[in-house]
Amino acid sequence: MRLSTAILLICGAFCSTTAAQDLGDLTTVDKWKKVAHGVWSAELGEASGEVRYSDLAGAPPKIERLNRLKNIPLPGRIRKIGYHVNSDQKLMVRIPTSVGEKIFGYGLQFDGTQKNGKILTLKVDHFSKGGGATHAPVPFFISSQGYGVFFNTAKFLKVYNQVGNRKDSKTNPPEVDRNPPDDEPQSGRWMAQPPGDAIEAYVHGKGMELVVFTGTDLQDIVARYNLYCGGGAMPPLWGLGFWHRVPSKFSAAQTVQEINDFRKHDIPLDVIGLEPGWQTKSYPCTFEWQRKRFPDPGGFTKKLLDDGLHLNLWENPYISQHARIYEKMYPLSGSHLVWLGIVPDYTLQEARDILIEQHKQDHFDIGVSGYKIDEVDGYDHWLWPDHAVFPSGTSSESMRQTYGLLMQRMFYKELYHKHNLRTFGLVRASNGAASHYPFAIYSDSYGHDEYITGISSASLSGILWCPEIRSAGSDREWINRMHTVCFSPLAMLNAWASGTKPWSFPDSTGAVRNTIQLRMQLLPYLYTAFADYHQNGVPPVRSMLLETGRTNSRQVGREREINGENAPYADGDEPEIKEDNSLFMFGPDILVAPFYNRSVERQVQLPKGNWYDFYSGQLVGNHEEIKVTAQQTNDLPPLFVKEGSLIPMLKKPVNRTREIIGTDLEIRYYGKTDATCSLYEDDGETFGFEKGLYNLRKFSVEMQTDGTLRFSQTMIHEECRPMFGTATLKPMAR
Amino acid sequence: MRLSTAILLICGAFCSTTAAQDLGDLTTVDKWKKVAHGVWSAELGEASGEVRYSDLAGAPPKIERLNRLKNIPLPGRIRKIGYHVNSDQKLMVRIPTSVGEKIFGYGLQFDGTQKNGKILTLKVDHFSKGGGATHAPVPFFISSQGYGVFFNTAKFLKVYNQVGNRKDSKTNPPEVDRNPPDDEPQSGRWMAQPPGDAIEAYVHGKGMELVVFTGTDLQDIVARYNLYCGGGAMPPLWGLGFWHRVPSKFSAAQTVQEINDFRKHDIPLDVIGLEPGWQTKSYPCTFEWQRKRFPDPGGFTKKLLDDGLHLNLWENPYISQHARIYEKMYPLSGSHLVWLGIVPDYTLQEARDILIEQHKQDHFDIGVSGYKIDEVDGYDHWLWPDHAVFPSGTSSESMRQTYGLLMQRMFYKELYHKHNLRTFGLVRASNGAASHYPFAIYSDSYGHDEYITGISSASLSGILWCPEIRSAGSDREWINRMHTVCFSPLAMLNAWASGTKPWSFPDSTGAVRNTIQLRMQLLPYLYTAFADYHQNGVPPVRSMLLETGRTNSRQVGREREINGENAPYADGDEPEIKEDNSLFMFGPDILVAPFYNRSVERQVQLPKGNWYDFYSGQLVGNHEEIKVTAQQTNDLPPLFVKEGSLIPMLKKPVNRTREIIGTDLEIRYYGKTDATCSLYEDDGETFGFEKGLYNLRKFSVEMQTDGTLRFSQTMIHEECRPMFGTATLKPMAR
C-alpha cells in the first residue's frame, strides 16, 4: 500500500480554476485635487467618515506661502498609485517605486531615517526598535525621487516599504535556486528578502485620504508638508533657553533653592518644570495644586516670572476621582480607565471646555507658561485598550493615534493662542499634521545614539525632538549629552527621578556651562531659524538629508530660491542621497557632529562645499572625512559652518532670555565668498507676529576687489520694537 | 495679559453632555448551545461568515467520548460573558474573571504558561517574547477556576488578560496617590498596572464563535478541548523513534553513509529527514527530486524502508516557476509571492488536488513517510503581506493563521489517511483545533530554557512541540539537550546547517546513546500515552499544571475517573495551581526534571505524593524540594515516578522501532501501594485502530498482606496481533 502505484485520474477540468478570481486588481487613484503648488490630495475608497490628521490638528494650510513656491506638475508616478479594499475590510494602497529609490521618514524613528526593506506598523507607542511603533509614528515619507506622501488617516497603518512581490509584477527579481547542485554555479545571489517594487500600506477601513508633495529637493518637500500643516511651530523666545525639571516631590521652597543654585553656578535658566507631585493626587491626576508643597501657587509663579523664569507643569491626562472636574468629565470620558483615572474624550468641545476652564483658572491665570503632557503614548499596558469606546464615537485606535495631537491643539489653541500668549511644551506622543504645534517629544528610552538619530528623524516629519539629559555614567558622557541637548530644539535637563543638576559632575561643570552659554549666545540665530520654520516650513534643526545638493542657506522672509527642476533627482544628475544621522544641521549654516556616549573624538564625513571650524574659522575640509577631538573643541561640541555664512550671535552670554533685549550682536563671518543672513525679531511672547508685527533684518558681506569685506545691514520688514542691540561684523580667521 | 483675570462664563448647559453616549454597553451572550458534556458553543455578533479553526481543521468532535465524561453544568460565570461591536468594526468579547484567578495557555509560548497581566496579540509568527506572536498562537486558555475558552475564529486576536479597568466596573482597585506629601502615608501600594477583572479580547470583524469547556480539573478541561478537536494525534510507532535530519545539500550516497555511521555507533534511528537540497530548486520549491543528488529516489527510499527507516522531506509551500505544477497552480495562488514563489490557496480543493497528486506520485508512491512543512509562520518579511488577496476570497489574515493547519490537514487527510497509512511530521506553524494532526512544531530559536518551557506550554493547547537539538557549546550541553529531546513528543537531531551527529561530542557519546536507548525502551509506555491522547485527549507529554490535585494515573481505554465536583477549584478547598515549567510529565507517571544548558545539578520541587527515583526505585521525597545531580543519574535525565506506578518498558533497547515487535517487556513497579497500568498495541502504521483493531492489556500489582506482590495481566480489548512479547514484573527497590 505504501508503494501503491494507483494513479489518480486527473481530468482536464482539474487544471483550470473555477474559483472566484479577485487577486486584488487595483483601482487607480485618478482624482487628484491640487491643493497648492506642489501639493495634491485624493480620496481612496469611501473616505468621508475617516478621521484625518489634518482635520484633527486643525491648522489650515498656508496656501499663499505654498503658492509662492515653484509650481511643479504632479509627478507621473503618482498617477500609478492604486488601491484595493480586501474581503476583510483592509484598505490597501500601492505606491510604485523604482529600483534604487530611497524612502525616508515615518516620524520619530530612533533606528534610522531610511526605511527601504522595512515593515512598519505606525502606531503611537513607546519606541519599539524597528517595528514602526513610536511616540510619533507620522505616516509621511519622502522619496529620493522627489516626492512625499502623507497618509492622512488617523489609524494604525502598516507599511511594507519595498517588501513583498506581487505575482503580476513585471519587475520582480529572477528566481535563484538556494541549493544548487555542487557542479552548478548559482544563477545569482539568493536573497532572503527579494526587493519589492512598491510601497504597500493598509488600514482597517474603507477609505483614506492621501496627500502628495513634491518640491525641488527633499528640504523643499518637507517644507511644503509643514506649510500644508499650517507652518512650523513658533515658540516664545524663552522656550529656547535652558530648561530644568526638578524631582517629583519637590516643594516650592526646594524649587526656589534649586533656582538660586543655578545662579550660584552661573548656569543659564529659563524654564522650571514641576513633575507630578505638584498636584493633590497623581497617577491619576487632579491638576490641582498640592498646598502642602505649594502653599501659594500664585506667589510662587509670580516670584519665578519676576526672576525671568517660566513654569511648566507635568501632567498626564487621566483624571482622579479627587479632581474638581471629575464629576463633570465622567460622562465625557471613555469606557476604560488609565491608572484608574478617567480618559476624557477631547474630540468633544464640552470636554475641552471643562479642562481648559480649570487649567486657565488654576494655572494660566497665575502665570503658568505651559505643560508637559506625559503618557499619551502607551505602551498597551498603560493605556486604554484598542477596543475601548469613547462617547463621541471616535474609535479607540484613532483616539490613540491622536490623543497627543488633540492635547497639543487644545492647549495651544484654546488656552494660549486664545489669550495671545505663546507657549512651548513637551508631549510624549504626536502624529501627522503636528508641525504647527509648539511641543517637543521626549522618551523614556535613553540611548545617546538613538537620541542623536531622533534629531534627524523628527525633522523629516514636522515634529520637534527633545533629547533630554537625565544622568550619565561619567563626566565625559555628561558633557557629550549636554552638547546634544543644547543643539536640539528644546534644551532640557530632566531631573525628575535622578535629582541631577548641571553641576552634578563637578569636573564637567565648566564645559557644561560653556555649552549652555553658547546656546544662549546663538539664540538670535536659532530664533530666526524657528521663524523660518514657521513662515517657510524649514525645520530649524534638521537631518543632513535635507541639505543634499544645497550650498546656499535658506533665507527667512524672502521668497525661497528655486533653482531646481521638476523631480530633481530623476534625471541622472542627481546628488547622492545618503543618510548620516550622526550629523545634523542646527539652523541653516551650522553642522553639529556630536561626540557619542563617552567618546572624546570622532570621524566626520563632511558634505560637499567648504566647511569651517565654528570656533576658529579655519577651513577644515570639503566632502571628505575628518577627525575631530574634544581637545580641539575645548570640550564644546564639534560645529562646522558652511562657506559664506553669517551667524548672528549675542556678543556675550545671558542667564535669562529676557536679558537678550538690547544685547549687542556679533555677526560671525565664515569663508571667502559673499554672504547674507537674516535676523528675525518680534516681541518674543505674543502672537503679534501673525499680524506682521515682526522685524526682518538682512546682513550682507561682499568681498571687495582689494580683499576687504563690505558689511551692510538693511531692514526688510519693520513692525516691532527691536529685540537686539547693535550688530557688528566679526570675520573669523580665513 | 498673562495674569489676566478674565473669567470664562460657564453656563449650566456646559456641564451636561449632549454627546452620543455609547460606552460599549455589552450584549450578554445567552444562547449557549451544549455540544457535549462539558462543552458549549455560542455565536457572538454576526459570525456566520467567519472562518473557524474547528471547521478548517475539519476533525469532528468526539461526542461519544465526551459524553462518557462527567456531565457538568455550564459555569455560571460563563453567562456573564458579553460582547460589543465597536464603531471601527472591532468585535470585543469580555469574559469576567475573579481576583486571584489564574489564566494559562494561548498556544506555544516560550516565556511561560501563565498569562495574567499580559496583552497578547495572537498571530502566527516567529516567536516574539511576550507579545503573543508565536508559531502556534492557539486562542484557547484555561482558568484555575475550572473552565476553558476557545476563541474559534481564524483572525489575529488581541487579548487583554486582566489588563484594563472599565470605568463602570464595581471591582476596580482603589485609587492610590503615587506622590503623596511626605507627611501623609500612601493609602496603599501604587500599582503601575492595576489588575483588571476580566479577559477582554477583540478581532476586526463582526462576529465569532466561542467554545467553552469545563471539567473536573485542568487536565480534564484540556482533554475535552482535544476531544472537541477530534482527539489527539496518533503517530505511527516509528514516529516515536529517533529522527536525524542531514545537511541541506546531502546526496543519497552521503545520507546512506550517515545511516551506516549511526549503526557503527550503535545509535538508534528511525527517521531520516532530507532538507531543501533534495529538490531541483528550493526557495522557492519544486517538490521534485534533484537527480544529481538522488539519481534513483525510489531505490533510495526502498533501501531505507528495507532497513526499517522512514524518510521525511523538507519543503516550504512556495512554488518555483520550474515546478511541474506551477502553471496549474498559478491561478489558484494568492496575489503575492514568497521568496518569489507562488502561494497556493489550499482552501481550494483544486489546489489541494494538484499538490497531492504530485506528492503522491513523486513521494508517497515510492515510500516517503511524511513532511517537514517549513516557513508557514512568517515573520512578516518572509511571508505574504497582511493585505494579500487569495482566489477563494479567504483573507490574508485568516490564511496566515491557518496555513500550517491547512497543510497538516491536507497531508494527513488527503494523502496519508486516504491511503490508510499513518504519518508523523513537522510543521512550523499551527493554531486552534490542531489536536488531531500528527505534526510537531519546531522553531528557529534555540534557548534551552525556552525549549523546555515549550513542552509544558504546547500541552495546554492541543499541539506537540519538538525541542530539536542542533548543536551545543559543550559536551555537557549536548547531553542535556539530548535529554530534553528524548523526553519530548518528537526526538530529533536537526543537522541541516550544523552537520552534527549524535557522536559529534565524543566524550558525551555514551550518555547520548544511553539516553536515546532509554527512549526506545520506553516506547511501549509512550505509545500507550499517545493512544490516551487519541482516545481521551490527554496530552502524552505535559505541563505539571495538568497534574494539579491528581494522584492517580490516567488509564487509557477505561472510562475516565471522575472524582471532582463542578468548578472544582472554586470551593476554597482548591489545590494550589502554580506553574513550574522546569518540570513536565512524560506519560502518566514519569516526571522529567531536565538539566538546563550546561548544568550538572538542579533543584526539583516535587509535587504532592511520594516520588521515586526512576533508575533506583528509591523514594526521593513528597512535596518538597530536592537536589539532583548528573552524577546521581549517571548522565541520564532526572526522572521521578509516582507512587504506585507501573511502567511498561522493553527489556532491552532496540535500534529500530520495528525490532520492538515481539520484544519482551519488563513492567517496572514503583512504590508501596497497589498499582495498575494499561498497555496499548496496534499494527503501528495503519488506521486500523479507528475501527477498533487494537489491544489493551491491563497490568496490576496488589500488595499482599504478607508484603509480597501479586502481579496480574488481563486483556481488556483484543483486536490485533500483539506488538510485544512476554511481560514480567520488575519491582524496583522500595
PDB file of N, CA, C and O in Angstrom, chain A residues 16 20-22 86 158 167 175 184 200 202 292 320-321 330-331 333 336 350 353 360 380 386-387 389 391 685, chain B residues 2 6 14 16 20-22 86 158 167 175 184 200 202 292 320-321 330-331 333 350 380 386-387 389 391:
ATOM      1  N   SER A  16      -8.051  23.894 -14.739  1.00  0.00           N
ATOM      2  CA  SER A  16      -8.464  25.295 -14.845  1.00  0.00           C
ATOM      3  C   SER A  16      -9.266  25.623 -13.600  1.00  0.00           C
ATOM      4  O   SER A  16      -9.987  24.796 -13.067  1.00  0.00           O
ATOM      5  N   ALA A  20     -13.532  31.870  -7.628  1.00  0.00           N
ATOM      6  CA  ALA A  20     -13.688  33.307  -7.840  1.00  0.00           C
ATOM      7  C   ALA A  20     -12.304  33.924  -7.961  1.00  0.00           C
ATOM      8  O   ALA A  20     -11.438  33.672  -7.132  1.00  0.00           O
ATOM      9  N   GLN A  21     -12.072  34.694  -8.990  1.00  0.00           N
ATOM     10  CA  GLN A  21     -10.753  35.297  -9.182  1.00  0.00           C
ATOM     11  C   GLN A  21     -10.807  36.769  -8.844  1.00  0.00           C
ATOM     12  O   GLN A  21     -11.298  37.585  -9.611  1.00  0.00           O
ATOM     13  N   ASP A  22     -10.314  37.096  -7.648  1.00  0.00           N
ATOM     14  CA  ASP A  22     -10.140  38.504  -7.318  1.00  0.00           C
ATOM     15  C   ASP A  22      -8.789  38.591  -6.660  1.00  0.00           C
ATOM     16  O   ASP A  22      -8.622  38.309  -5.486  1.00  0.00           O
ATOM     17  N   ASN A  86      -9.986  44.947   0.625  1.00  0.00           N
ATOM     18  CA  ASN A  86      -9.969  43.497   0.710  1.00  0.00           C
ATOM     19  C   ASN A  86     -11.233  42.945   1.355  1.00  0.00           C
ATOM     20  O   ASN A  86     -12.042  43.689   1.905  1.00  0.00           O
ATOM     21  N   LYS A 158      -0.079  49.943   8.503  1.00  0.00           N
ATOM     22  CA  LYS A 158       1.037  49.004   8.333  1.00  0.00           C
ATOM     23  C   LYS A 158       1.608  49.205   6.936  1.00  0.00           C
ATOM     24  O   LYS A 158       0.891  49.055   5.943  1.00  0.00           O
ATOM     25  N   LYS A 167       2.683  38.839  -7.659  1.00  0.00           N
ATOM     26  CA  LYS A 167       2.988  37.848  -8.704  1.00  0.00           C
ATOM     27  C   LYS A 167       2.771  38.414 -10.094  1.00  0.00           C
ATOM     28  O   LYS A 167       3.342  37.922 -11.063  1.00  0.00           O
ATOM     29  N   GLU A 175      14.175  34.372 -10.063  1.00  0.00           N
ATOM     30  CA  GLU A 175      14.333  33.283  -9.092  1.00  0.00           C
ATOM     31  C   GLU A 175      15.776  32.789  -9.070  1.00  0.00           C
ATOM     32  O   GLU A 175      16.411  32.685 -10.118  1.00  0.00           O
ATOM     33  N   GLU A 184      26.900  23.000 -10.266  1.00  0.00           N
ATOM     34  CA  GLU A 184      26.221  24.088 -10.982  1.00  0.00           C
ATOM     35  C   GLU A 184      26.397  25.385 -10.221  1.00  0.00           C
ATOM     36  O   GLU A 184      26.070  25.461  -9.044  1.00  0.00           O
ATOM     37  N   GLU A 200       3.508  49.308  -0.155  1.00  0.00           N
ATOM     38  CA  GLU A 200       2.113  48.911   0.026  1.00  0.00           C
ATOM     39  C   GLU A 200       1.770  49.113   1.489  1.00  0.00           C
ATOM     40  O   GLU A 200       2.558  48.753   2.369  1.00  0.00           O
ATOM     41  N   TYR A 202      -1.623  49.411   4.477  1.00  0.00           N
ATOM     42  CA  TYR A 202      -3.053  49.226   4.671  1.00  0.00           C
ATOM     43  C   TYR A 202      -3.522  49.724   6.029  1.00  0.00           C
ATOM     44  O   TYR A 202      -2.734  49.829   6.975  1.00  0.00           O
ATOM     45  N   LYS A 292       0.374  71.538  50.442  1.00  0.00           N
ATOM     46  CA  LYS A 292       1.460  71.258  51.386  1.00  0.00           C
ATOM     47  C   LYS A 292       2.819  71.533  50.750  1.00  0.00           C
ATOM     48  O   LYS A 292       3.771  71.873  51.439  1.00  0.00           O
ATOM     49  N   SER A 320      -8.286  61.879  38.260  1.00  0.00           N
ATOM     50  CA  SER A 320      -8.591  61.268  39.558  1.00  0.00           C
ATOM     51  C   SER A 320     -10.021  61.573  40.005  1.00  0.00           C
ATOM     52  O   SER A 320     -10.570  62.630  39.696  1.00  0.00           O
ATOM     53  N   GLN A 321     -10.549  60.652  40.776  1.00  0.00           N
ATOM     54  CA  GLN A 321     -11.855  60.889  41.414  1.00  0.00           C
ATOM     55  C   GLN A 321     -11.816  62.095  42.333  1.00  0.00           C
ATOM     56  O   GLN A 321     -12.857  62.666  42.661  1.00  0.00           O
ATOM     57  N   TYR A 330     -16.773  62.913  33.863  1.00  0.00           N
ATOM     58  CA  TYR A 330     -17.059  61.472  33.838  1.00  0.00           C
ATOM     59  C   TYR A 330     -17.873  61.040  32.620  1.00  0.00           C
ATOM     60  O   TYR A 330     -17.467  60.137  31.878  1.00  0.00           O
ATOM     61  N   PRO A 331     -19.015  61.688  32.361  1.00  0.00           N
ATOM     62  CA  PRO A 331     -19.806  61.212  31.199  1.00  0.00           C
ATOM     63  C   PRO A 331     -19.145  61.512  29.853  1.00  0.00           C
ATOM     64  O   PRO A 331     -19.573  60.983  28.835  1.00  0.00           O
ATOM     65  N   SER A 333     -16.031  60.819  29.223  1.00  0.00           N
ATOM     66  CA  SER A 333     -14.806  60.015  29.155  1.00  0.00           C
ATOM     67  C   SER A 333     -15.111  58.627  28.600  1.00  0.00           C
ATOM     68  O   SER A 333     -16.267  58.216  28.516  1.00  0.00           O
ATOM     69  N   HIS A 336     -12.914  52.923  29.401  1.00  0.00           N
ATOM     70  CA  HIS A 336     -11.866  52.335  30.230  1.00  0.00           C
ATOM     71  C   HIS A 336     -11.052  53.408  30.948  1.00  0.00           C
ATOM     72  O   HIS A 336     -10.971  54.547  30.495  1.00  0.00           O
ATOM     73  N   GLU A 350     -17.188  70.052  24.747  1.00  0.00           N
ATOM     74  CA  GLU A 350     -17.545  70.165  26.174  1.00  0.00           C
ATOM     75  C   GLU A 350     -16.427  69.679  27.083  1.00  0.00           C
ATOM     76  O   GLU A 350     -16.180  70.246  28.141  1.00  0.00           O
ATOM     77  N   ASP A 353     -13.663  72.220  27.057  1.00  0.00           N
ATOM     78  CA  ASP A 353     -14.035  73.406  27.830  1.00  0.00           C
ATOM     79  C   ASP A 353     -13.840  73.186  29.327  1.00  0.00           C
ATOM     80  O   ASP A 353     -13.371  74.070  30.046  1.00  0.00           O
ATOM     81  N   LYS A 360      -7.155  77.149  33.056  1.00  0.00           N
ATOM     82  CA  LYS A 360      -6.990  78.605  32.971  1.00  0.00           C
ATOM     83  C   LYS A 360      -7.005  79.205  34.375  1.00  0.00           C
ATOM     84  O   LYS A 360      -6.120  79.986  34.756  1.00  0.00           O
ATOM     85  N   ASP A 380       0.843  49.486  25.517  1.00  0.00           N
ATOM     86  CA  ASP A 380      -0.501  48.927  25.685  1.00  0.00           C
ATOM     87  C   ASP A 380      -0.933  48.788  27.143  1.00  0.00           C
ATOM     88  O   ASP A 380      -2.090  49.011  27.473  1.00  0.00           O
ATOM     89  N   ASP A 386      -7.385  48.747  22.812  1.00  0.00           N
ATOM     90  CA  ASP A 386      -7.738  49.106  21.424  1.00  0.00           C
ATOM     91  C   ASP A 386      -9.236  49.046  21.171  1.00  0.00           C
ATOM     92  O   ASP A 386      -9.713  49.579  20.171  1.00  0.00           O
ATOM     93  N   HIS A 387      -9.938  48.331  22.049  1.00  0.00           N
ATOM     94  CA  HIS A 387     -11.378  48.195  21.824  1.00  0.00           C
ATOM     95  C   HIS A 387     -12.189  49.111  22.738  1.00  0.00           C
ATOM     96  O   HIS A 387     -13.407  48.991  22.817  1.00  0.00           O
ATOM     97  N   VAL A 389     -14.195  52.352  24.089  1.00  0.00           N
ATOM     98  CA  VAL A 389     -15.228  53.106  23.391  1.00  0.00           C
ATOM     99  C   VAL A 389     -15.270  54.511  23.986  1.00  0.00           C
ATOM    100  O   VAL A 389     -15.116  54.676  25.199  1.00  0.00           O
ATOM    101  N   PRO A 391     -17.289  58.441  24.070  1.00  0.00           N
ATOM    102  CA  PRO A 391     -18.649  58.953  23.884  1.00  0.00           C
ATOM    103  C   PRO A 391     -18.884  59.633  22.538  1.00  0.00           C
ATOM    104  O   PRO A 391     -20.005  59.607  22.026  1.00  0.00           O
ATOM    105  N   GLU A 685       6.821  86.869  22.754  1.00  0.00           N
ATOM    106  CA  GLU A 685       5.865  86.111  23.567  1.00  0.00           C
ATOM    107  C   GLU A 685       4.419  86.166  23.128  1.00  0.00           C
ATOM    108  O   GLU A 685       3.618  85.343  23.545  1.00  0.00           O
TER     109      GLU A 685
ATOM    110  N   ARG B   2      -0.892  87.988  30.683  1.00  0.00           N
ATOM    111  CA  ARG B   2      -0.534  86.676  31.194  1.00  0.00           C
ATOM    112  C   ARG B   2      -1.298  86.387  32.486  1.00  0.00           C
ATOM    113  O   ARG B   2      -1.722  85.293  32.762  1.00  0.00           O
ATOM    114  N   ALA B   6      -9.583  87.605  33.502  1.00  0.00           N
ATOM    115  CA  ALA B   6     -10.847  87.402  32.792  1.00  0.00           C
ATOM    116  C   ALA B   6     -11.387  86.017  33.118  1.00  0.00           C
ATOM    117  O   ALA B   6     -10.657  85.033  33.123  1.00  0.00           O
ATOM    118  N   PHE B  14     -23.260  73.679  29.954  1.00  0.00           N
ATOM    119  CA  PHE B  14     -21.906  73.213  29.711  1.00  0.00           C
ATOM    120  C   PHE B  14     -21.619  71.870  30.365  1.00  0.00           C
ATOM    121  O   PHE B  14     -20.846  71.081  29.880  1.00  0.00           O
ATOM    122  N   SER B  16     -23.537  69.349  31.331  1.00  0.00           N
ATOM    123  CA  SER B  16     -24.164  68.080  30.976  1.00  0.00           C
ATOM    124  C   SER B  16     -23.808  67.767  29.531  1.00  0.00           C
ATOM    125  O   SER B  16     -23.701  68.658  28.703  1.00  0.00           O
ATOM    126  N   ALA B  20     -23.366  61.764  21.952  1.00  0.00           N
ATOM    127  CA  ALA B  20     -23.917  60.406  21.859  1.00  0.00           C
ATOM    128  C   ALA B  20     -23.252  59.551  22.928  1.00  0.00           C
ATOM    129  O   ALA B  20     -22.042  59.542  23.053  1.00  0.00           O
ATOM    130  N   GLN B  21     -24.023  58.857  23.717  1.00  0.00           N
ATOM    131  CA  GLN B  21     -23.456  58.026  24.774  1.00  0.00           C
ATOM    132  C   GLN B  21     -23.525  56.560  24.389  1.00  0.00           C
ATOM    133  O   GLN B  21     -24.573  55.945  24.459  1.00  0.00           O
ATOM    134  N   ASP B  22     -22.418  56.038  23.940  1.00  0.00           N
ATOM    135  CA  ASP B  22     -22.335  54.602  23.710  1.00  0.00           C
ATOM    136  C   ASP B  22     -21.009  54.176  24.278  1.00  0.00           C
ATOM    137  O   ASP B  22     -19.978  54.310  23.648  1.00  0.00           O
ATOM    138  N   ASN B  86     -17.602  47.557  17.981  1.00  0.00           N
ATOM    139  CA  ASN B  86     -17.237  48.969  18.081  1.00  0.00           C
ATOM    140  C   ASN B  86     -17.444  49.713  16.761  1.00  0.00           C
ATOM    141  O   ASN B  86     -17.680  49.098  15.723  1.00  0.00           O
ATOM    142  N   LYS B 158      -6.420  39.957  19.710  1.00  0.00           N
ATOM    143  CA  LYS B 158      -5.651  40.658  20.744  1.00  0.00           C
ATOM    144  C   LYS B 158      -6.369  40.480  22.068  1.00  0.00           C
ATOM    145  O   LYS B 158      -7.525  40.870  22.206  1.00  0.00           O
ATOM    146  N   LYS B 167     -14.498  51.712  33.449  1.00  0.00           N
ATOM    147  CA  LYS B 167     -14.878  52.706  34.456  1.00  0.00           C
ATOM    148  C   LYS B 167     -16.163  52.324  35.166  1.00  0.00           C
ATOM    149  O   LYS B 167     -16.407  52.776  36.275  1.00  0.00           O
ATOM    150  N   GLU B 175      -8.074  53.922  44.009  1.00  0.00           N
ATOM    151  CA  GLU B 175      -7.025  54.863  43.595  1.00  0.00           C
ATOM    152  C   GLU B 175      -5.991  55.037  44.703  1.00  0.00           C
ATOM    153  O   GLU B 175      -6.352  55.107  45.880  1.00  0.00           O
ATOM    154  N   GLU B 184       2.173  62.375  54.680  1.00  0.00           N
ATOM    155  CA  GLU B 184       0.984  61.535  54.542  1.00  0.00           C
ATOM    156  C   GLU B 184       1.400  60.156  54.054  1.00  0.00           C
ATOM    157  O   GLU B 184       2.068  60.047  53.028  1.00  0.00           O
ATOM    158  N   GLU B 200     -10.469  40.655  28.162  1.00  0.00           N
ATOM    159  CA  GLU B 200     -11.143  41.301  27.041  1.00  0.00           C
ATOM    160  C   GLU B 200     -10.323  41.034  25.792  1.00  0.00           C
ATOM    161  O   GLU B 200      -9.094  41.139  25.820  1.00  0.00           O
ATOM    162  N   TYR B 202     -10.306  41.162  21.265  1.00  0.00           N
ATOM    163  CA  TYR B 202     -11.026  41.619  20.083  1.00  0.00           C
ATOM    164  C   TYR B 202     -10.410  41.108  18.790  1.00  0.00           C
ATOM    165  O   TYR B 202      -9.234  40.756  18.739  1.00  0.00           O
ATOM    166  N   LYS B 292      20.725  14.864  -9.633  1.00  0.00           N
ATOM    167  CA  LYS B 292      22.177  14.837  -9.412  1.00  0.00           C
ATOM    168  C   LYS B 292      22.506  14.352  -8.008  1.00  0.00           C
ATOM    169  O   LYS B 292      23.562  13.768  -7.788  1.00  0.00           O
ATOM    170  N   SER B 320       8.143  27.194  -7.135  1.00  0.00           N
ATOM    171  CA  SER B 320       9.035  27.732  -8.164  1.00  0.00           C
ATOM    172  C   SER B 320       8.393  27.681  -9.552  1.00  0.00           C
ATOM    173  O   SER B 320       7.591  26.788  -9.853  1.00  0.00           O
ATOM    174  N   GLN B 321       8.811  28.620 -10.380  1.00  0.00           N
ATOM    175  CA  GLN B 321       8.421  28.599 -11.795  1.00  0.00           C
ATOM    176  C   GLN B 321       8.875  27.321 -12.488  1.00  0.00           C
ATOM    177  O   GLN B 321       8.357  26.950 -13.538  1.00  0.00           O
ATOM    178  N   TYR B 330      -0.747  28.327 -10.646  1.00  0.00           N
ATOM    179  CA  TYR B 330      -0.652  29.790 -10.714  1.00  0.00           C
ATOM    180  C   TYR B 330      -1.989  30.496 -10.479  1.00  0.00           C
ATOM    181  O   TYR B 330      -2.107  31.359  -9.605  1.00  0.00           O
ATOM    182  N   PRO B 331      -3.038  30.111 -11.207  1.00  0.00           N
ATOM    183  CA  PRO B 331      -4.302  30.831 -10.995  1.00  0.00           C
ATOM    184  C   PRO B 331      -4.949  30.545  -9.640  1.00  0.00           C
ATOM    185  O   PRO B 331      -5.885  31.235  -9.246  1.00  0.00           O
ATOM    186  N   SER B 333      -3.302  30.656  -6.836  1.00  0.00           N
ATOM    187  CA  SER B 333      -2.410  31.189  -5.819  1.00  0.00           C
ATOM    188  C   SER B 333      -2.737  32.644  -5.537  1.00  0.00           C
ATOM    189  O   SER B 333      -3.438  33.306  -6.311  1.00  0.00           O
ATOM    190  N   GLU B 350      -9.264  22.288  -5.616  1.00  0.00           N
ATOM    191  CA  GLU B 350      -8.445  22.127  -6.823  1.00  0.00           C
ATOM    192  C   GLU B 350      -6.961  22.276  -6.532  1.00  0.00           C
ATOM    193  O   GLU B 350      -6.128  21.556  -7.084  1.00  0.00           O
ATOM    194  N   ASP B 380       6.943  38.644   9.213  1.00  0.00           N
ATOM    195  CA  ASP B 380       6.344  39.443   8.148  1.00  0.00           C
ATOM    196  C   ASP B 380       7.189  39.532   6.880  1.00  0.00           C
ATOM    197  O   ASP B 380       6.663  39.524   5.777  1.00  0.00           O
ATOM    198  N   ASP B 386      -0.143  41.256   4.949  1.00  0.00           N
ATOM    199  CA  ASP B 386      -1.473  41.114   5.555  1.00  0.00           C
ATOM    200  C   ASP B 386      -2.607  41.509   4.615  1.00  0.00           C
ATOM    201  O   ASP B 386      -3.760  41.183   4.863  1.00  0.00           O
ATOM    202  N   HIS B 387      -2.256  42.255   3.577  1.00  0.00           N
ATOM    203  CA  HIS B 387      -3.303  42.719   2.664  1.00  0.00           C
ATOM    204  C   HIS B 387      -3.324  41.900   1.367  1.00  0.00           C
ATOM    205  O   HIS B 387      -4.012  42.272   0.417  1.00  0.00           O
ATOM    206  N   VAL B 389      -4.251  39.029  -1.319  1.00  0.00           N
ATOM    207  CA  VAL B 389      -5.585  38.557  -1.696  1.00  0.00           C
ATOM    208  C   VAL B 389      -5.443  37.141  -2.242  1.00  0.00           C
ATOM    209  O   VAL B 389      -4.473  36.834  -2.940  1.00  0.00           O
ATOM    210  N   PRO B 391      -7.462  33.696  -4.148  1.00  0.00           N
ATOM    211  CA  PRO B 391      -8.568  33.490  -5.088  1.00  0.00           C
ATOM    212  C   PRO B 391      -9.861  33.011  -4.439  1.00  0.00           C
ATOM    213  O   PRO B 391     -10.947  33.313  -4.937  1.00  0.00           O
TER     214      PRO B 391
END
